[in-house]
Amino acid sequence: MMKSKGPIQLPYAGTKVRKIEYVGYATGMIGYQIQNTLMGIYLLMFMTNILQIPMLYAGSVTLVCRFVDAFTDIFFGTIGDRTHTRFGSFRPWYVTMAIPACLSFMMLFICPKFVTPGSAFALFWIYLIYLIYGSVFTTIMYTSYSAFTSVATADNNERRGLVLARQMGLNISGIIVAAATPVMMYFGGGVSNNEAAFKALGVFVAVVSIVCYLLCGLTLRERVQLNAGKALPIKEGFKVFKGNKIFLGALICNVLHSIGIAMFGGLMSYYFLYYKMNPGLMSQGQLVAAIVATAISMIFLPMMMKRLRRAAVYWIGVIIFCGLLMLGYAFSMFTVSGYLMCTGFTVGMMIVYAVTFSFIPDAVDYGEWKNGVGAPGTVNTVLTFIQKITTGFGTMLISVLLSAVGYDAARGFEQTQAAREGIRLISCVVPAAFFLLSALGLIFLRVKAEKMKEIREELAVRRANAQKEEA
């Protein structure tokens, strides 16, 4: 992956995005999201139940490791912006790291024979594997994936198509996530929280993700040559943020709703296991939610994104997420509450993700137009840098709140009534509060579509002139 000393001509520059690329982009999100979701749901439980790490120490793992890989995100983002090959800047990295990323995920849910549960080495082991997985491989994979919408095409309609394909992948991932619990219960002998069940989870997700990542990486093409194909100095790349109000708004939205999503995702298994006492309901609820979300993303989301202001679409997602979670809380004595909560989580997340993600290419273009620097890698990695630190805080907050309400891993299903009611409260109210606060970011996202069209047209002229000067 050597950097070229002269300008590189991208073979697919000027061509349209092919249908297979939309499919590939969707599969990339499937692979990433099933890892992200299932890790959020089960990793804390694996650490406390299998590795027998105390709750507060287990909670610190995600916080510390996300803090570390937030910095590696920024490092790789600048490397991606400085890489120029005939295959593009980010695609070579994505394809190369696909298999190592999935294998390291699998190791997160396996307790090797040389690791003694409850020992200091068990804590060291999970830290090591998490850092390899999150700070190296996943950093490269997700940064590259996020940058694709900026470098695969400069056409706004094609970018919107990629965003919708991404959301389709997000929804389909929910169906696969729903299948994970039956897989765990099958290999776990009827339960989903023993060592065999977690090992089956790791293998299942690794195999599915490898297929999804390779489909994505091998089908996508890069067409946009930024900075005339020249290596961008690291310091220069950070100029993209100067006066970039679109980035600021997207950052606020992304950080706060990501905390809410991380908290509900992490608390979901505790809610269904220890409050509802029905882990099968979680799988059923996830399946129904994924089907509903997929239908909405196919029928209604494209129409909403085309006809409504993006801020209005974002508010629809917030209302669905908060409203259905609070209905689930109010009617938690009924089975239907599980379906309401899973549907609110999945549909609300799908909508706000679609809106927030659609602003990222705009932030890249706006920064290049305003400051003369095109840096999609840097924009995406700084965004995930702050997001990972705050979601790490959210995961740490889960362990603090679980301890505060009296949850005791050693008691298994024999939790006290106070602990069960506490799990019910923090699973619904706290995530909804963060989701509602995320709408504050919309204040900075008041950029008219006509203005962005003018910016993209001006950038197209600038890039063409820069290429001619370098030729």
CSV table of C-alpha atoms in Angstrom, one decimal:
chain,number,residue,atom,x,y,z
A,1,MET,CA,0.0,0.0,0.0
A,2,MET,CA,2.7,2.5,-1.1
A,3,LYS,CA,1.8,6.1,-1.7
A,4,SER,CA,2.4,7.4,-5.2
A,5,LYS,CA,4.7,10.3,-5.8
A,6,GLY,CA,2.6,11.6,-8.8
A,7,PRO,CA,-1.1,12.0,-9.5
A,8,ILE,CA,-3.0,8.8,-9.7
A,9,GLN,CA,-5.9,8.3,-12.1
A,10,LEU,CA,-8.8,6.4,-10.7
A,11,PRO,CA,-10.1,3.9,-13.4
A,12,TYR,CA,-13.7,4.4,-12.4
A,13,ALA,CA,-13.6,8.3,-12.2
A,14,GLY,CA,-16.6,9.8,-14.0
A,15,THR,CA,-18.7,6.6,-14.1
A,16,LYS,CA,-22.0,6.0,-12.3
A,17,VAL,CA,-22.3,3.9,-9.2
A,18,ARG,CA,-23.4,0.4,-10.2
A,19,LYS,CA,-26.3,-1.5,-8.6
A,20,ILE,CA,-23.9,-4.1,-7.2
A,21,GLU,CA,-22.1,-1.4,-5.3
A,22,TYR,CA,-25.3,-0.4,-3.4
A,23,VAL,CA,-25.7,-4.0,-2.5
A,24,GLY,CA,-22.1,-4.3,-1.4
A,25,TYR,CA,-22.4,-1.1,0.7
A,26,ALA,CA,-25.4,-2.6,2.4
A,27,THR,CA,-23.6,-5.8,3.2
A,28,GLY,CA,-20.7,-3.8,4.7
A,29,MET,CA,-23.1,-2.3,7.3
A,30,ILE,CA,-24.6,-5.7,8.0
A,31,GLY,CA,-21.1,-7.1,9.0
A,32,TYR,CA,-20.2,-4.1,11.1
A,33,GLN,CA,-23.6,-3.7,12.8
A,34,ILE,CA,-24.0,-7.3,13.9
A,35,GLN,CA,-20.6,-7.1,15.6
A,36,ASN,CA,-21.4,-3.8,17.2
A,37,THR,CA,-24.9,-4.7,18.4
A,38,LEU,CA,-24.1,-8.2,19.7
A,39,MET,CA,-20.9,-6.9,21.4
A,40,GLY,CA,-23.0,-4.2,23.1
A,41,ILE,CA,-25.6,-6.8,24.2
A,42,TYR,CA,-23.4,-9.7,25.3
A,43,LEU,CA,-19.8,-8.6,26.0
A,44,LEU,CA,-20.4,-7.2,29.5
A,45,MET,CA,-22.3,-10.3,30.4
A,46,PHE,CA,-19.5,-12.5,29.0
A,47,MET,CA,-17.0,-10.7,31.1
A,48,THR,CA,-19.0,-10.9,34.3
A,49,ASN,CA,-20.5,-14.4,33.9
A,50,ILE,CA,-17.7,-16.3,32.1
A,51,LEU,CA,-14.5,-14.5,32.8
A,52,GLN,CA,-15.9,-13.6,36.3
A,53,ILE,CA,-14.6,-10.1,36.2
A,54,PRO,CA,-16.2,-7.8,38.8
A,55,MET,CA,-18.9,-5.5,37.3
A,56,LEU,CA,-17.1,-2.2,37.7
A,57,TYR,CA,-13.9,-3.6,36.3
A,58,ALA,CA,-15.8,-5.1,33.3
A,59,GLY,CA,-17.5,-1.7,32.7
A,60,SER,CA,-14.1,0.0,32.6
A,61,VAL,CA,-12.9,-2.3,29.7
A,62,THR,CA,-15.1,-0.6,27.2
A,63,LEU,CA,-14.5,2.9,28.4
A,64,VAL,CA,-10.7,2.5,28.5
A,65,CYS,CA,-10.4,0.6,25.2
A,66,ARG,CA,-12.8,3.0,23.4
A,67,PHE,CA,-10.7,5.9,24.7
A,68,VAL,CA,-7.6,4.3,23.2
A,69,ASP,CA,-9.1,3.3,19.9
A,70,ALA,CA,-10.5,6.8,19.6
A,71,PHE,CA,-7.0,8.1,19.2
A,72,THR,CA,-6.1,5.3,16.7
A,73,ASP,CA,-9.2,6.4,14.7
A,74,ILE,CA,-7.6,9.8,14.2
A,75,PHE,CA,-4.3,8.3,13.3
A,76,PHE,CA,-5.7,6.1,10.6
A,77,GLY,CA,-8.0,8.8,9.3
A,78,THR,CA,-5.0,10.9,8.4
A,79,ILE,CA,-3.2,7.8,7.0
A,80,GLY,CA,-6.2,7.1,4.7
A,81,ASP,CA,-6.3,10.7,3.5
A,82,ARG,CA,-2.6,10.4,2.6
A,83,THR,CA,-2.9,7.1,0.8
A,84,HIS,CA,-3.4,7.2,-3.0
A,85,THR,CA,-3.5,4.1,-5.2
A,86,ARG,CA,-5.2,3.2,-8.4
A,87,PHE,CA,-7.8,1.3,-6.2
A,88,GLY,CA,-8.4,4.4,-4.1
A,89,SER,CA,-7.5,5.7,-0.7
A,90,PHE,CA,-9.6,3.6,1.6
A,91,ARG,CA,-10.7,0.5,-0.3
A,92,PRO,CA,-7.3,-1.3,-0.1
A,93,TRP,CA,-7.2,-0.9,3.6
A,94,TYR,CA,-10.8,-2.2,4.0
A,95,VAL,CA,-10.2,-5.4,2.0
A,96,THR,CA,-6.9,-6.1,3.7
A,97,MET,CA,-8.3,-5.9,7.2
A,98,ALA,CA,-11.6,-7.7,6.7
A,99,ILE,CA,-10.6,-11.2,7.9
A,100,PRO,CA,-8.4,-10.1,10.8
A,101,ALA,CA,-11.2,-7.9,12.1
A,102,CYS,CA,-13.7,-10.8,12.2
A,103,LEU,CA,-11.3,-13.3,13.8
A,104,SER,CA,-10.4,-10.9,16.5
A,105,PHE,CA,-14.1,-10.4,17.2
A,106,MET,CA,-14.5,-14.1,17.6
A,107,MET,CA,-11.7,-14.2,20.2
A,108,LEU,CA,-13.7,-11.6,22.3
A,109,PHE,CA,-16.2,-14.4,23.2
A,110,ILE,CA,-13.8,-17.3,23.8
A,111,CYS,CA,-12.2,-18.0,27.1
A,112,PRO,CA,-8.9,-20.0,26.3
A,113,LYS,CA,-7.8,-22.7,28.6
A,114,PHE,CA,-4.8,-20.7,29.7
A,115,VAL,CA,-7.1,-17.9,31.0
A,116,THR,CA,-8.3,-18.5,34.6
A,117,PRO,CA,-11.8,-16.9,35.2
A,118,GLY,CA,-11.7,-14.4,38.0
A,119,SER,CA,-7.9,-13.8,37.8
A,120,ALA,CA,-6.1,-10.6,37.0
A,121,PHE,CA,-4.9,-12.2,33.8
A,122,ALA,CA,-8.5,-12.6,32.6
A,123,LEU,CA,-8.9,-8.9,32.8
A,124,PHE,CA,-5.6,-8.4,31.0
A,125,TRP,CA,-6.7,-10.8,28.3
A,126,ILE,CA,-10.0,-9.1,27.5
A,127,TYR,CA,-8.2,-5.7,27.4
A,128,LEU,CA,-5.7,-7.1,25.0
A,129,ILE,CA,-8.2,-8.7,22.6
A,130,TYR,CA,-10.5,-5.7,22.7
A,131,LEU,CA,-7.6,-3.3,21.9
A,132,ILE,CA,-6.5,-5.5,18.9
A,133,TYR,CA,-10.1,-5.7,17.7
A,134,GLY,CA,-11.3,-2.2,18.3
A,135,SER,CA,-8.1,0.0,18.2
A,136,VAL,CA,-6.6,-1.6,15.1
A,137,PHE,CA,-8.8,-3.7,12.9
A,138,THR,CA,-12.3,-2.1,13.5
A,139,THR,CA,-10.8,1.4,13.4
A,140,ILE,CA,-9.5,0.7,9.9
A,141,MET,CA,-12.6,-1.0,8.7
A,142,TYR,CA,-15.2,1.5,9.9
A,143,THR,CA,-13.1,4.6,9.0
A,144,SER,CA,-12.8,3.3,5.4
A,145,TYR,CA,-16.4,2.3,5.3
A,146,SER,CA,-17.6,5.7,6.4
A,147,ALA,CA,-15.4,7.5,3.9
A,148,PHE,CA,-16.8,5.6,1.0
A,149,THR,CA,-19.8,7.9,0.6
A,150,SER,CA,-17.4,10.8,0.0
A,151,VAL,CA,-15.0,9.1,-2.4
A,152,ALA,CA,-17.3,6.6,-4.2
A,153,THR,CA,-19.2,9.5,-5.9
A,154,ALA,CA,-19.7,13.2,-5.9
A,155,ASP,CA,-23.3,13.0,-7.1
A,156,ASN,CA,-25.8,13.9,-4.3
A,157,ASN,CA,-28.4,11.4,-5.6
A,158,GLU,CA,-25.9,8.5,-5.6
A,159,ARG,CA,-24.7,9.5,-2.2
A,160,ARG,CA,-28.3,9.4,-0.9
A,161,GLY,CA,-28.7,6.0,-2.5
A,162,LEU,CA,-25.6,4.8,-0.6
A,163,VAL,CA,-27.0,6.2,2.6
A,164,LEU,CA,-30.3,4.3,2.0
A,165,ALA,CA,-28.4,1.1,1.2
A,166,ARG,CA,-26.5,1.5,4.4
A,167,GLN,CA,-29.7,1.8,6.3
A,168,MET,CA,-31.1,-1.3,4.5
A,169,GLY,CA,-28.0,-3.2,5.7
A,170,LEU,CA,-28.6,-1.8,9.2
A,171,ASN,CA,-32.1,-3.2,9.2
A,172,ILE,CA,-31.2,-6.6,7.8
A,173,SER,CA,-28.5,-6.8,10.5
A,174,GLY,CA,-31.3,-6.8,13.0
A,175,ILE,CA,-32.7,-10.0,11.5
A,176,ILE,CA,-29.3,-11.7,11.9
A,177,VAL,CA,-29.0,-10.3,15.4
A,178,ALA,CA,-32.3,-11.8,16.2
A,179,ALA,CA,-31.0,-15.2,15.0
A,180,ALA,CA,-28.0,-15.0,17.3
A,181,THR,CA,-30.0,-15.8,20.5
A,182,PRO,CA,-31.4,-19.1,19.1
A,183,VAL,CA,-27.9,-20.1,17.9
A,184,MET,CA,-26.5,-19.4,21.4
A,185,MET,CA,-29.3,-21.3,23.1
A,186,TYR,CA,-28.9,-24.3,20.7
A,187,PHE,CA,-25.2,-24.6,21.4
A,188,GLY,CA,-25.6,-23.6,25.0
A,189,GLY,CA,-27.9,-26.4,25.8
A,190,GLY,CA,-31.0,-24.3,26.2
A,191,VAL,CA,-29.5,-21.2,27.8
A,192,SER,CA,-27.7,-18.2,26.3
A,193,ASN,CA,-25.3,-17.3,29.0
A,194,ASN,CA,-22.8,-20.1,29.3
A,195,GLU,CA,-19.4,-20.6,27.8
A,196,ALA,CA,-20.5,-22.7,24.9
A,197,ALA,CA,-23.2,-20.3,23.9
A,198,PHE,CA,-20.8,-17.3,23.8
A,199,LYS,CA,-18.3,-19.3,21.8
A,200,ALA,CA,-21.0,-20.1,19.3
A,201,LEU,CA,-21.9,-16.4,19.1
A,202,GLY,CA,-18.3,-15.5,18.3
A,203,VAL,CA,-18.0,-18.1,15.5
A,204,PHE,CA,-21.4,-17.3,14.0
A,205,VAL,CA,-20.8,-13.6,13.8
A,206,ALA,CA,-17.2,-14.0,12.5
A,207,VAL,CA,-18.3,-16.1,9.6
A,208,VAL,CA,-21.2,-13.9,8.6
A,209,SER,CA,-19.1,-10.7,8.9
A,210,ILE,CA,-16.3,-12.1,6.7
A,211,VAL,CA,-18.7,-12.7,3.9
A,212,CYS,CA,-20.3,-9.3,4.3
A,213,TYR,CA,-17.0,-7.4,4.5
A,214,LEU,CA,-15.5,-9.0,1.4
A,215,LEU,CA,-18.7,-8.4,-0.6
A,216,CYS,CA,-18.5,-4.8,0.3
A,217,GLY,CA,-14.8,-4.3,-0.3
A,218,LEU,CA,-14.6,-6.2,-3.6
A,219,THR,CA,-17.6,-4.5,-5.2
A,220,LEU,CA,-17.2,-0.8,-4.3
A,221,ARG,CA,-15.1,1.6,-6.4
A,222,GLU,CA,-13.7,5.0,-5.6
A,223,ARG,CA,-14.3,7.7,-8.1
A,224,VAL,CA,-13.5,11.0,-6.3
A,225,GLN,CA,-9.8,12.1,-6.3
A,226,LEU,CA,-9.3,14.5,-3.4
A,227,ASN,CA,-6.4,17.0,-3.1
A,228,ALA,CA,-5.4,16.2,-6.7
A,229,GLY,CA,-4.0,12.8,-5.6
A,230,LYS,CA,-1.4,14.4,-3.4
A,231,ALA,CA,-0.6,13.2,0.1
A,232,LEU,CA,-2.2,15.6,2.6
A,233,PRO,CA,0.0,16.8,5.5
A,234,ILE,CA,-1.6,15.6,8.8
A,235,LYS,CA,-1.8,19.2,10.2
A,236,GLU,CA,-3.3,20.4,7.0
A,237,GLY,CA,-6.2,17.9,7.2
A,238,PHE,CA,-7.5,19.4,10.4
A,239,LYS,CA,-8.3,22.7,8.6
A,240,VAL,CA,-11.4,21.0,7.4
A,241,PHE,CA,-13.0,21.7,10.8
A,242,LYS,CA,-12.5,25.5,10.8
A,243,GLY,CA,-16.0,27.1,10.8
A,244,ASN,CA,-17.6,23.8,9.8
A,245,LYS,CA,-21.0,24.1,11.4
A,246,ILE,CA,-22.3,21.0,9.6
A,247,PHE,CA,-19.7,18.8,11.2
A,248,LEU,CA,-20.5,20.4,14.6
A,249,GLY,CA,-24.2,19.6,14.3
A,250,ALA,CA,-23.6,16.1,13.1
A,251,LEU,CA,-21.2,15.5,16.0
A,252,ILE,CA,-23.7,16.6,18.6
A,253,CYS,CA,-26.5,14.5,17.2
A,254,ASN,CA,-24.2,11.4,16.7
A,255,VAL,CA,-22.6,11.5,20.1
A,256,LEU,CA,-25.8,11.9,22.2
A,257,HIS,CA,-28.0,9.4,20.3
A,258,SER,CA,-25.1,7.0,20.2
A,259,ILE,CA,-24.9,7.1,24.0
A,260,GLY,CA,-28.7,6.3,24.1
A,261,ILE,CA,-28.3,3.5,21.6
A,262,ALA,CA,-25.3,2.0,23.4
A,263,MET,CA,-27.1,2.1,26.8
A,264,PHE,CA,-30.3,0.4,25.5
A,265,GLY,CA,-28.3,-2.1,23.5
A,266,GLY,CA,-26.2,-3.0,26.6
A,267,LEU,CA,-29.1,-3.1,29.0
A,268,MET,CA,-31.4,-5.1,26.6
A,269,SER,CA,-30.1,-8.5,27.6
A,270,TYR,CA,-30.4,-7.7,31.3
A,271,TYR,CA,-34.0,-6.4,30.8
A,272,PHE,CA,-35.2,-9.5,29.1
A,273,LEU,CA,-33.2,-12.0,31.2
A,274,TYR,CA,-33.7,-10.5,34.7
A,275,TYR,CA,-36.8,-8.4,34.5
A,276,LYS,CA,-39.0,-10.1,31.9
A,277,MET,CA,-37.3,-13.5,32.6
A,278,ASN,CA,-37.8,-14.4,29.0
A,279,PRO,CA,-34.7,-14.3,26.8
A,280,GLY,CA,-36.6,-15.8,23.9
A,281,LEU,CA,-38.8,-12.7,23.8
A,282,MET,CA,-35.8,-10.5,23.1
A,283,SER,CA,-35.0,-12.6,20.0
A,284,GLN,CA,-38.7,-12.4,18.9
A,285,GLY,CA,-38.8,-8.7,19.5
A,286,GLN,CA,-35.6,-8.1,17.6
A,287,LEU,CA,-36.9,-10.1,14.6
A,288,VAL,CA,-40.3,-8.2,14.5
A,289,ALA,CA,-38.4,-4.9,14.9
A,290,ALA,CA,-36.0,-5.8,12.1
A,291,ILE,CA,-38.9,-6.7,9.7
A,292,VAL,CA,-40.8,-3.5,10.6
A,293,ALA,CA,-37.6,-1.4,10.1
A,294,THR,CA,-36.8,-3.0,6.8
A,295,ALA,CA,-40.3,-2.3,5.5
A,296,ILE,CA,-40.1,1.3,6.6
A,297,SER,CA,-36.7,1.8,5.1
A,298,MET,CA,-37.8,0.4,1.8
A,299,ILE,CA,-41.2,2.1,1.6
A,300,PHE,CA,-41.2,5.3,3.7
A,301,LEU,CA,-37.6,6.3,4.4
A,302,PRO,CA,-36.6,7.1,0.8
A,303,MET,CA,-39.8,9.2,0.4
A,304,MET,CA,-39.2,11.0,3.7
A,305,MET,CA,-35.6,11.8,2.9
A,306,LYS,CA,-36.6,13.2,-0.5
A,307,ARG,CA,-39.7,15.2,0.5
A,308,LEU,CA,-39.1,16.3,4.0
A,309,ARG,CA,-36.3,18.4,5.6
A,310,ARG,CA,-33.8,16.2,7.2
A,311,ALA,CA,-34.4,17.8,10.6
A,312,ALA,CA,-38.0,16.8,10.4
A,313,VAL,CA,-37.0,13.2,9.6
A,314,TYR,CA,-34.6,13.2,12.5
A,315,TRP,CA,-37.4,14.3,14.9
A,316,ILE,CA,-39.6,11.5,13.6
A,317,GLY,CA,-36.9,9.0,14.6
A,318,VAL,CA,-36.5,10.6,18.1
A,319,ILE,CA,-40.2,10.5,18.7
A,320,ILE,CA,-40.5,6.9,17.7
A,321,PHE,CA,-37.5,5.9,19.8
A,322,CYS,CA,-38.5,7.8,23.0
A,323,GLY,CA,-42.3,7.2,22.6
A,324,LEU,CA,-42.1,3.4,22.2
A,325,LEU,CA,-39.5,3.0,24.9
A,326,MET,CA,-41.7,4.9,27.4
A,327,LEU,CA,-44.8,2.9,26.3
A,328,GLY,CA,-42.8,-0.3,26.9
A,329,TYR,CA,-41.9,1.0,30.4
A,330,ALA,CA,-45.6,1.9,31.1
A,331,PHE,CA,-46.9,-1.5,29.9
A,332,SER,CA,-43.9,-3.6,31.0
A,333,MET,CA,-46.2,-6.2,32.7
A,334,PHE,CA,-47.5,-7.2,29.3
A,335,THR,CA,-45.6,-9.2,26.6
A,336,VAL,CA,-46.2,-6.5,24.0
A,337,SER,CA,-43.8,-4.2,25.9
A,338,GLY,CA,-40.9,-6.2,24.6
A,339,TYR,CA,-42.0,-5.8,21.0
A,340,LEU,CA,-42.6,-2.1,21.5
A,341,MET,CA,-39.2,-1.5,23.0
A,342,CYS,CA,-37.3,-3.5,20.3
A,343,THR,CA,-39.3,-1.8,17.6
A,344,GLY,CA,-38.7,1.7,19.0
A,345,PHE,CA,-35.0,1.0,19.4
A,346,THR,CA,-34.5,-0.4,15.9
A,347,VAL,CA,-36.7,2.0,13.9
A,348,GLY,CA,-35.7,5.1,15.8
A,349,MET,CA,-32.0,4.2,15.5
A,350,MET,CA,-32.4,3.5,11.7
A,351,ILE,CA,-34.0,6.9,11.0
A,352,VAL,CA,-31.6,9.1,13.1
A,353,TYR,CA,-28.6,7.1,11.7
A,354,ALA,CA,-29.8,7.7,8.1
A,355,VAL,CA,-30.2,11.5,8.7
A,356,THR,CA,-26.9,11.9,10.6
A,357,PHE,CA,-24.9,9.9,8.2
A,358,SER,CA,-26.3,11.8,5.3
A,359,PHE,CA,-24.7,15.0,6.7
A,360,ILE,CA,-21.2,13.6,6.8
A,361,PRO,CA,-20.4,13.9,3.1
A,362,ASP,CA,-21.9,17.4,3.3
A,363,ALA,CA,-19.5,18.2,6.2
A,364,VAL,CA,-16.6,16.9,4.1
A,365,ASP,CA,-17.7,19.0,1.1
A,366,TYR,CA,-18.4,22.1,3.2
A,367,GLY,CA,-15.0,21.9,4.8
A,368,GLU,CA,-13.2,21.5,1.5
A,369,TRP,CA,-15.2,24.4,0.0
A,370,LYS,CA,-14.6,26.7,3.0
A,371,ASN,CA,-10.9,25.8,3.7
A,372,GLY,CA,-9.6,24.2,0.6
A,373,VAL,CA,-8.9,20.8,2.2
A,374,GLY,CA,-10.7,17.5,1.3
A,375,ALA,CA,-10.3,15.1,4.2
A,376,PRO,CA,-13.1,12.5,4.5
A,377,GLY,CA,-10.9,10.2,6.6
A,378,THR,CA,-10.1,12.9,9.1
A,379,VAL,CA,-13.7,14.1,9.3
A,380,ASN,CA,-15.0,10.5,9.9
A,381,THR,CA,-12.3,9.6,12.4
A,382,VAL,CA,-12.6,12.7,14.5
A,383,LEU,CA,-16.4,12.1,14.6
A,384,THR,CA,-15.9,8.5,15.8
A,385,PHE,CA,-13.1,9.6,18.1
A,386,ILE,CA,-15.5,11.7,20.2
A,387,GLN,CA,-18.3,9.3,19.7
A,388,LYS,CA,-16.3,6.4,21.0
A,389,ILE,CA,-15.2,8.2,24.1
A,390,THR,CA,-18.8,9.2,24.9
A,391,THR,CA,-20.3,5.8,24.1
A,392,GLY,CA,-17.5,4.3,26.2
A,393,PHE,CA,-18.8,6.5,29.0
A,394,GLY,CA,-22.3,5.2,28.2
A,395,THR,CA,-21.2,1.6,28.6
A,396,MET,CA,-19.4,2.4,31.8
A,397,LEU,CA,-22.5,4.2,33.0
A,398,ILE,CA,-24.4,0.9,32.5
A,399,SER,CA,-22.2,-0.9,35.0
A,400,VAL,CA,-22.5,1.9,37.4
A,401,LEU,CA,-26.3,2.0,37.2
A,402,LEU,CA,-26.6,-1.8,37.4
A,403,SER,CA,-24.6,-1.8,40.6
A,404,ALA,CA,-26.6,1.2,41.9
A,405,VAL,CA,-29.9,-0.7,41.4
A,406,GLY,CA,-28.6,-3.8,43.2
A,407,TYR,CA,-27.8,-6.1,40.3
A,408,ASP,CA,-25.6,-9.0,41.4
A,409,ALA,CA,-24.1,-11.3,38.7
A,410,ALA,CA,-23.5,-14.0,41.2
A,411,ARG,CA,-27.3,-14.3,42.0
A,412,GLY,CA,-28.1,-15.2,38.4
A,413,PHE,CA,-31.8,-15.2,37.8
A,414,GLU,CA,-32.5,-14.7,41.6
A,415,GLN,CA,-32.2,-10.9,41.5
A,416,THR,CA,-34.1,-8.9,44.1
A,417,GLN,CA,-37.3,-7.2,43.2
A,418,ALA,CA,-35.7,-3.8,43.7
A,419,ALA,CA,-32.9,-4.8,41.3
A,420,ARG,CA,-35.4,-6.0,38.7
A,421,GLU,CA,-37.4,-2.7,38.9
A,422,GLY,CA,-34.2,-0.8,38.7
A,423,ILE,CA,-33.2,-2.6,35.5
A,424,ARG,CA,-36.6,-1.8,34.0
A,425,LEU,CA,-36.2,1.9,34.8
A,426,ILE,CA,-32.7,2.4,33.5
A,427,SER,CA,-33.4,0.4,30.4
A,428,CYS,CA,-36.1,2.7,29.2
A,429,VAL,CA,-35.8,6.2,30.7
A,430,VAL,CA,-32.1,6.9,30.5
A,431,PRO,CA,-31.6,5.9,26.8
A,432,ALA,CA,-34.7,7.9,25.9
A,433,ALA,CA,-33.3,11.0,27.7
A,434,PHE,CA,-30.1,10.9,25.7
A,435,PHE,CA,-31.9,10.4,22.5
A,436,LEU,CA,-34.1,13.4,23.1
A,437,LEU,CA,-31.1,15.6,23.9
A,438,SER,CA,-29.4,14.6,20.6
A,439,ALA,CA,-31.9,16.8,18.7
A,440,LEU,CA,-29.9,19.8,20.0
A,441,GLY,CA,-27.4,19.2,17.1
A,442,LEU,CA,-30.1,20.2,14.6
A,443,ILE,CA,-29.5,23.8,15.5
A,444,PHE,CA,-26.3,23.7,13.5
A,445,LEU,CA,-27.6,21.7,10.6
A,446,ARG,CA,-29.7,24.5,8.9
A,447,VAL,CA,-28.0,24.5,5.6
A,448,LYS,CA,-30.3,24.8,2.5
A,449,ALA,CA,-30.1,22.1,-0.2
A,450,GLU,CA,-29.6,24.8,-2.8
A,451,LYS,CA,-26.5,26.1,-1.0
A,452,MET,CA,-25.0,22.6,-0.9
A,453,LYS,CA,-25.7,22.1,-4.6
A,454,GLU,CA,-23.8,25.3,-5.4
A,455,ILE,CA,-20.9,24.1,-3.2
A,456,ARG,CA,-20.7,20.7,-4.9
A,457,GLU,CA,-20.7,22.3,-8.3
A,458,GLU,CA,-17.9,24.7,-7.4
A,459,LEU,CA,-15.9,21.9,-5.9
A,460,ALA,CA,-16.2,19.8,-9.1
A,461,VAL,CA,-14.7,22.7,-11.0
A,462,ARG,CA,-11.9,23.2,-8.5
A,463,ARG,CA,-11.0,19.5,-8.5
A,464,ALA,CA,-10.9,19.3,-12.3
A,465,ASN,CA,-8.7,22.4,-12.5
A,466,ALA,CA,-6.4,20.9,-9.8
A,467,GLN,CA,-6.1,17.6,-11.8
A,468,LYS,CA,-5.2,19.5,-14.9
A,469,GLU,CA,-2.5,21.5,-13.1
A,470,GLU,CA,-0.9,18.3,-11.7
A,471,ALA,CA,-1.1,16.4,-15.0
